[in-house]
Amino acid sequence: MAQKPGIPKGTRDFSPAEVSKRNYIINAIKRHFQTFGFQPIETPSFENLDTLMGKYGEEGDRLIFKILNSGDYLSKVRDDLYQTKDANKIALKITEKALRYDLTVPFARYVVMHQNDITFPFKRYQVQPVWRADRPQKGRFREFYQCDADVVGSKSLWQEVEFVQLYDAVFSSLNLDGVTIKMNNRKVLSGIAEVIGAKEKLIDFTVALDKLDKIGEEGVKNEMLQKGIAEEAIQKVQPLFGFTGSNKEKLQQLKELLSSSEEGTKGVEELSFIIEAIESLGLKSASLDIDVTLARGLNYYTGAIFEVAPPEGVQMGSIGGGGRYDDLTGIFGLKDVSGVGISFGLDRIYLVLEELNLFPETVSKQLDVLFINFGEKEALQAMRAIKVLRSKGVNAELYPDAAKMNKQMKYANKRDIPKVIMIGEQELNEQTFVLKDMKEGSQETHSFDHIENLF
RNA sequence: GUGGUUGUAGCUCAGCUGGUUAGAGCGCUGGAUUGUGGUUCCAGAGGUCGCCGGUUCGAACCCGGUCUUCCACCCCA
């Protein structure tokens, strides 16, 4: 009985055309990572469960794909525990490995394990798939690629400046103009929470604030009230709801709002430094925008927070994100190593480029020329030509069977092969070949000796 | 994890309030065309209607379950 094939939800097959396009994006990203001085590493697809657990918050823990232990894993579960049917507790007994959830935590683990071999500051990049046991929806998959660049071992804000430039360089080279690099700072958020007297509600406060563009001012206020943030406190942050103007104006407003908070003031200073540096260095096509509602990834960011929004008019979540985390390696026993990094969301960038029709036509071209097969002797002559062409880097192939011309031409047409070369009995005898342009429909005869000068 | 949505030929989809043999377009194979693709014409192949169960004389259609798709929430790239 033939079984109906299928793949798990949230996963995808990639066709040759899709792989070409994905490689086009990946190559652009890697190229710029290298020009900015980052070095590649790779880490295993799965890690020890305890390396990952507790690093992404409660929600994150739930979304980690856990790998069942091998062997008779249930025998290790005590009967009384088994009877409780407490999935979370039992899970810890029957699984000790998990698929990686992002590239940042494995990187932190890598840095700690190899600290003696690493020269700091260490700049690494990593392009590998990650897995999340999430419900898929548009632009969200259960297996997807992250393209990360991080620096550890430097507290310099020049790193942040460089990451802004890196985002700009990559998106510009992909001709994806008009992306907005949104920037915030954890210290600013802490400062705001402190000023309004809701310091212990920082996470609730920022998560609600983050939804401003989605649920509006009233929605945010309602959620804050619901989370137990006082009415008066919310009144104090009223300026944030109409937070517009240039970056300079926003900085000025923040400075006043946070003047009583030491931490908040520090955050404003950091933002100012980056903004001023970028203003004097300039960006090619992206714009940098302070967004105090930006609050993703708060579980470990301590300074700058980045998120990249696609150009206006494209319905898609963020296509990149990142930030500074002062003590990520601390949980693995290496103190005082500051890190900062960014990530590119390959799958979403793909969808955006597709929507805006920004893939160059040449990306999907696989073969330059197809040789028509007229039989054994003719095919041998074709193979001689193919050998020469390939040595010059031309993508060439012989149709494998001496099928009907009609069929071979249809094949060339369907594969979108621009040129076809025919060497039949007559051409073989005359030491010539016929070159046909599939787009124009025109063809001409050349001497076989001239084959290498064709392309 | 919560709520909703979707599933019929390789693909995109019709299919009436439940009624004989489930259709179309595109694609595929062959032919018109034995050395010329894209356009045209002719012929043909291809479906246990997602899967399991129930209601009914009778189910693609109604009901339950399950898987899948897409969307929103949570969260996030």
PDB file of N, CA and C (backbone and C1' of nucleotides) in Angstrom, chain B residues 50-67:
ATOM      1  P     G B  50     -12.209  15.488   0.437  1.00  0.00           P
ATOM      2  O5'   G B  50     -10.854  14.913   1.085  1.00  0.00           O
ATOM      3  C5'   G B  50      -9.765  14.555   0.264  1.00  0.00           C
ATOM      4  C4'   G B  50      -8.642  14.078   1.143  1.00  0.00           C
ATOM      5  C3'   G B  50      -9.006  12.909   2.059  1.00  0.00           C
ATOM      6  O3'   G B  50      -8.866  11.670   1.393  1.00  0.00           O
ATOM      7  C1'   G B  50      -7.917  14.598   3.310  1.00  0.00           C
ATOM      8  P     C B  51      -9.947  10.509   1.635  1.00  0.00           P
ATOM      9  O5'   C B  51      -9.540   9.954   3.074  1.00  0.00           O
ATOM     10  C5'   C B  51      -8.285   9.314   3.290  1.00  0.00           C
ATOM     11  C4'   C B  51      -8.077   9.090   4.767  1.00  0.00           C
ATOM     12  C3'   C B  51      -9.213   8.369   5.471  1.00  0.00           C
ATOM     13  O3'   C B  51      -9.133   6.950   5.317  1.00  0.00           O
ATOM     14  C1'   C B  51      -8.605  10.267   6.730  1.00  0.00           C
ATOM     15  P     C B  52     -10.503   6.097   5.254  1.00  0.00           P
ATOM     16  O5'   C B  52     -10.970   6.091   6.793  1.00  0.00           O
ATOM     17  C5'   C B  52     -10.190   5.419   7.773  1.00  0.00           C
ATOM     18  C4'   C B  52     -10.786   5.637   9.144  1.00  0.00           C
ATOM     19  C3'   C B  52     -12.264   5.313   9.287  1.00  0.00           C
ATOM     20  O3'   C B  52     -12.506   3.929   9.455  1.00  0.00           O
ATOM     21  C1'   C B  52     -11.821   7.392  10.308  1.00  0.00           C
ATOM     22  P     G B  53     -13.892   3.315   8.897  1.00  0.00           P
ATOM     23  O5'   G B  53     -14.987   4.022   9.813  1.00  0.00           O
ATOM     24  C5'   G B  53     -15.359   3.425  11.052  1.00  0.00           C
ATOM     25  C4'   G B  53     -16.121   4.396  11.912  1.00  0.00           C
ATOM     26  C3'   G B  53     -17.591   4.599  11.604  1.00  0.00           C
ATOM     27  O3'   G B  53     -18.411   3.519  12.008  1.00  0.00           O
ATOM     28  C1'   G B  53     -16.607   6.678  12.079  1.00  0.00           C
ATOM     29  P     G B  54     -19.783   3.255  11.181  1.00  0.00           P
ATOM     30  O5'   G B  54     -20.701   4.468  11.612  1.00  0.00           O
ATOM     31  C5'   G B  54     -21.175   4.562  12.950  1.00  0.00           C
ATOM     32  C4'   G B  54     -21.937   5.843  13.150  1.00  0.00           C
ATOM     33  C3'   G B  54     -23.230   5.981  12.352  1.00  0.00           C
ATOM     34  O3'   G B  54     -24.299   5.290  12.954  1.00  0.00           O
ATOM     35  C1'   G B  54     -21.994   7.997  12.217  1.00  0.00           C
ATOM     36  P     U B  55     -25.501   4.748  12.022  1.00  0.00           P
ATOM     37  O5'   U B  55     -26.256   6.079  11.591  1.00  0.00           O
ATOM     38  C5'   U B  55     -26.944   6.864  12.554  1.00  0.00           C
ATOM     39  C4'   U B  55     -27.594   8.051  11.889  1.00  0.00           C
ATOM     40  C3'   U B  55     -28.484   7.714  10.693  1.00  0.00           C
ATOM     41  O3'   U B  55     -29.776   7.304  11.106  1.00  0.00           O
ATOM     42  C1'   U B  55     -27.060   9.523  10.141  1.00  0.00           C
ATOM     43  P     U B  56     -30.438   5.967  10.452  1.00  0.00           P
ATOM     44  O5'   U B  56     -30.683   6.389   8.936  1.00  0.00           O
ATOM     45  C5'   U B  56     -31.558   7.467   8.623  1.00  0.00           C
ATOM     46  C4'   U B  56     -31.469   7.787   7.158  1.00  0.00           C
ATOM     47  C3'   U B  56     -31.596   6.600   6.219  1.00  0.00           C
ATOM     48  O3'   U B  56     -32.951   6.236   6.016  1.00  0.00           O
ATOM     49  C1'   U B  56     -29.783   7.970   5.550  1.00  0.00           C
ATOM     50  P     C B  57     -33.349   4.673   5.971  1.00  0.00           P
ATOM     51  O5'   C B  57     -32.792   4.193   4.563  1.00  0.00           O
ATOM     52  C5'   C B  57     -32.746   2.791   4.263  1.00  0.00           C
ATOM     53  C4'   C B  57     -32.388   2.610   2.794  1.00  0.00           C
ATOM     54  C3'   C B  57     -31.195   3.402   2.329  1.00  0.00           C
ATOM     55  O3'   C B  57     -29.975   2.732   2.611  1.00  0.00           O
ATOM     56  C1'   C B  57     -32.966   3.731   0.820  1.00  0.00           C
ATOM     57  P     G B  58     -28.733   3.538   3.155  1.00  0.00           P
ATOM     58  O5'   G B  58     -28.375   4.514   1.946  1.00  0.00           O
ATOM     59  C5'   G B  58     -27.800   3.965   0.751  1.00  0.00           C
ATOM     60  C4'   G B  58     -27.702   5.018  -0.314  1.00  0.00           C
ATOM     61  C3'   G B  58     -26.896   6.258   0.057  1.00  0.00           C
ATOM     62  O3'   G B  58     -25.507   6.028  -0.086  1.00  0.00           O
ATOM     63  C1'   G B  58     -28.913   6.908  -0.982  1.00  0.00           C
ATOM     64  P     A B  59     -24.483   6.814   0.853  1.00  0.00           P
ATOM     65  O5'   A B  59     -24.675   8.358   0.470  1.00  0.00           O
ATOM     66  C5'   A B  59     -24.342   8.833  -0.825  1.00  0.00           C
ATOM     67  C4'   A B  59     -23.496  10.086  -0.701  1.00  0.00           C
ATOM     68  C3'   A B  59     -22.115   9.850  -0.085  1.00  0.00           C
ATOM     69  O3'   A B  59     -21.211  10.814  -0.624  1.00  0.00           O
ATOM     70  C1'   A B  59     -23.328  11.290   1.304  1.00  0.00           C
ATOM     71  P     A B  60     -20.388  10.494  -1.946  1.00  0.00           P
ATOM     72  O5'   A B  60     -19.339  11.695  -2.034  1.00  0.00           O
ATOM     73  C5'   A B  60     -18.293  11.813  -1.075  1.00  0.00           C
ATOM     74  C4'   A B  60     -17.892  13.258  -0.932  1.00  0.00           C
ATOM     75  C3'   A B  60     -18.912  14.124  -0.181  1.00  0.00           C
ATOM     76  O3'   A B  60     -18.665  14.112   1.195  1.00  0.00           O
ATOM     77  C1'   A B  60     -18.306  15.160  -2.232  1.00  0.00           C
ATOM     78  P     C B  61     -19.886  14.057   2.194  1.00  0.00           P
ATOM     79  O5'   C B  61     -20.645  15.438   1.981  1.00  0.00           O
ATOM     80  C5'   C B  61     -19.987  16.693   2.187  1.00  0.00           C
ATOM     81  C4'   C B  61     -20.898  17.804   1.756  1.00  0.00           C
ATOM     82  C3'   C B  61     -22.197  17.893   2.548  1.00  0.00           C
ATOM     83  O3'   C B  61     -22.523  19.247   2.760  1.00  0.00           O
ATOM     84  C1'   C B  61     -22.685  17.589   0.259  1.00  0.00           C
ATOM     85  P     C B  62     -22.232  19.869   4.180  1.00  0.00           P
ATOM     86  O5'   C B  62     -23.255  19.078   5.116  1.00  0.00           O
ATOM     87  C5'   C B  62     -24.561  19.591   5.368  1.00  0.00           C
ATOM     88  C4'   C B  62     -25.219  18.783   6.463  1.00  0.00           C
ATOM     89  C3'   C B  62     -24.310  18.437   7.639  1.00  0.00           C
ATOM     90  O3'   C B  62     -24.250  19.497   8.574  1.00  0.00           O
ATOM     91  C1'   C B  62     -25.451  16.490   6.938  1.00  0.00           C
ATOM     92  P     C B  63     -22.929  19.729   9.411  1.00  0.00           P
ATOM     93  O5'   C B  63     -22.985  18.572  10.497  1.00  0.00           O
ATOM     94  C5'   C B  63     -24.010  18.540  11.487  1.00  0.00           C
ATOM     95  C4'   C B  63     -23.817  17.345  12.390  1.00  0.00           C
ATOM     96  C3'   C B  63     -22.417  17.190  12.966  1.00  0.00           C
ATOM     97  O3'   C B  63     -22.221  18.000  14.107  1.00  0.00           O
ATOM     98  C1'   C B  63     -23.126  15.117  12.104  1.00  0.00           C
ATOM     99  P     G B  64     -20.735  18.549  14.420  1.00  0.00           P
ATOM    100  O5'   G B  64     -19.994  17.262  14.986  1.00  0.00           O
ATOM    101  C5'   G B  64     -20.373  16.707  16.245  1.00  0.00           C
ATOM    102  C4'   G B  64     -19.567  15.476  16.542  1.00  0.00           C
ATOM    103  C3'   G B  64     -18.054  15.637  16.441  1.00  0.00           C
ATOM    104  O3'   G B  64     -17.488  16.230  17.590  1.00  0.00           O
ATOM    105  C1'   G B  64     -18.696  13.659  15.328  1.00  0.00           C
ATOM    106  P     G B  65     -16.113  17.077  17.439  1.00  0.00           P
ATOM    107  O5'   G B  65     -14.994  15.962  17.190  1.00  0.00           O
ATOM    108  C5'   G B  65     -14.666  15.043  18.231  1.00  0.00           C
ATOM    109  C4'   G B  65     -13.812  13.930  17.688  1.00  0.00           C
ATOM    110  C3'   G B  65     -12.474  14.356  17.105  1.00  0.00           C
ATOM    111  O3'   G B  65     -11.493  14.561  18.108  1.00  0.00           O
ATOM    112  C1'   G B  65     -13.528  12.835  15.633  1.00  0.00           C
ATOM    113  P     U B  66     -10.373  15.699  17.892  1.00  0.00           P
ATOM    114  O5'   U B  66      -9.417  15.082  16.777  1.00  0.00           O
ATOM    115  C5'   U B  66      -8.655  13.914  17.041  1.00  0.00           C
ATOM    116  C4'   U B  66      -8.052  13.386  15.762  1.00  0.00           C
ATOM    117  C3'   U B  66      -7.173  14.371  14.996  1.00  0.00           C
ATOM    118  O3'   U B  66      -5.851  14.418  15.496  1.00  0.00           O
ATOM    119  C1'   U B  66      -8.702  13.366  13.506  1.00  0.00           C
ATOM    120  P     C B  67      -5.073  15.816  15.480  1.00  0.00           P
ATOM    121  O5'   C B  67      -4.479  15.902  14.005  1.00  0.00           O
ATOM    122  C5'   C B  67      -3.506  14.961  13.568  1.00  0.00           C
ATOM    123  C4'   C B  67      -3.442  14.950  12.064  1.00  0.00           C
ATOM    124  C3'   C B  67      -3.090  16.280  11.407  1.00  0.00           C
ATOM    125  O3'   C B  67      -1.699  16.538  11.411  1.00  0.00           O
ATOM    126  C1'   C B  67      -4.928  15.335  10.289  1.00  0.00           C
TER     127        C B  67
END
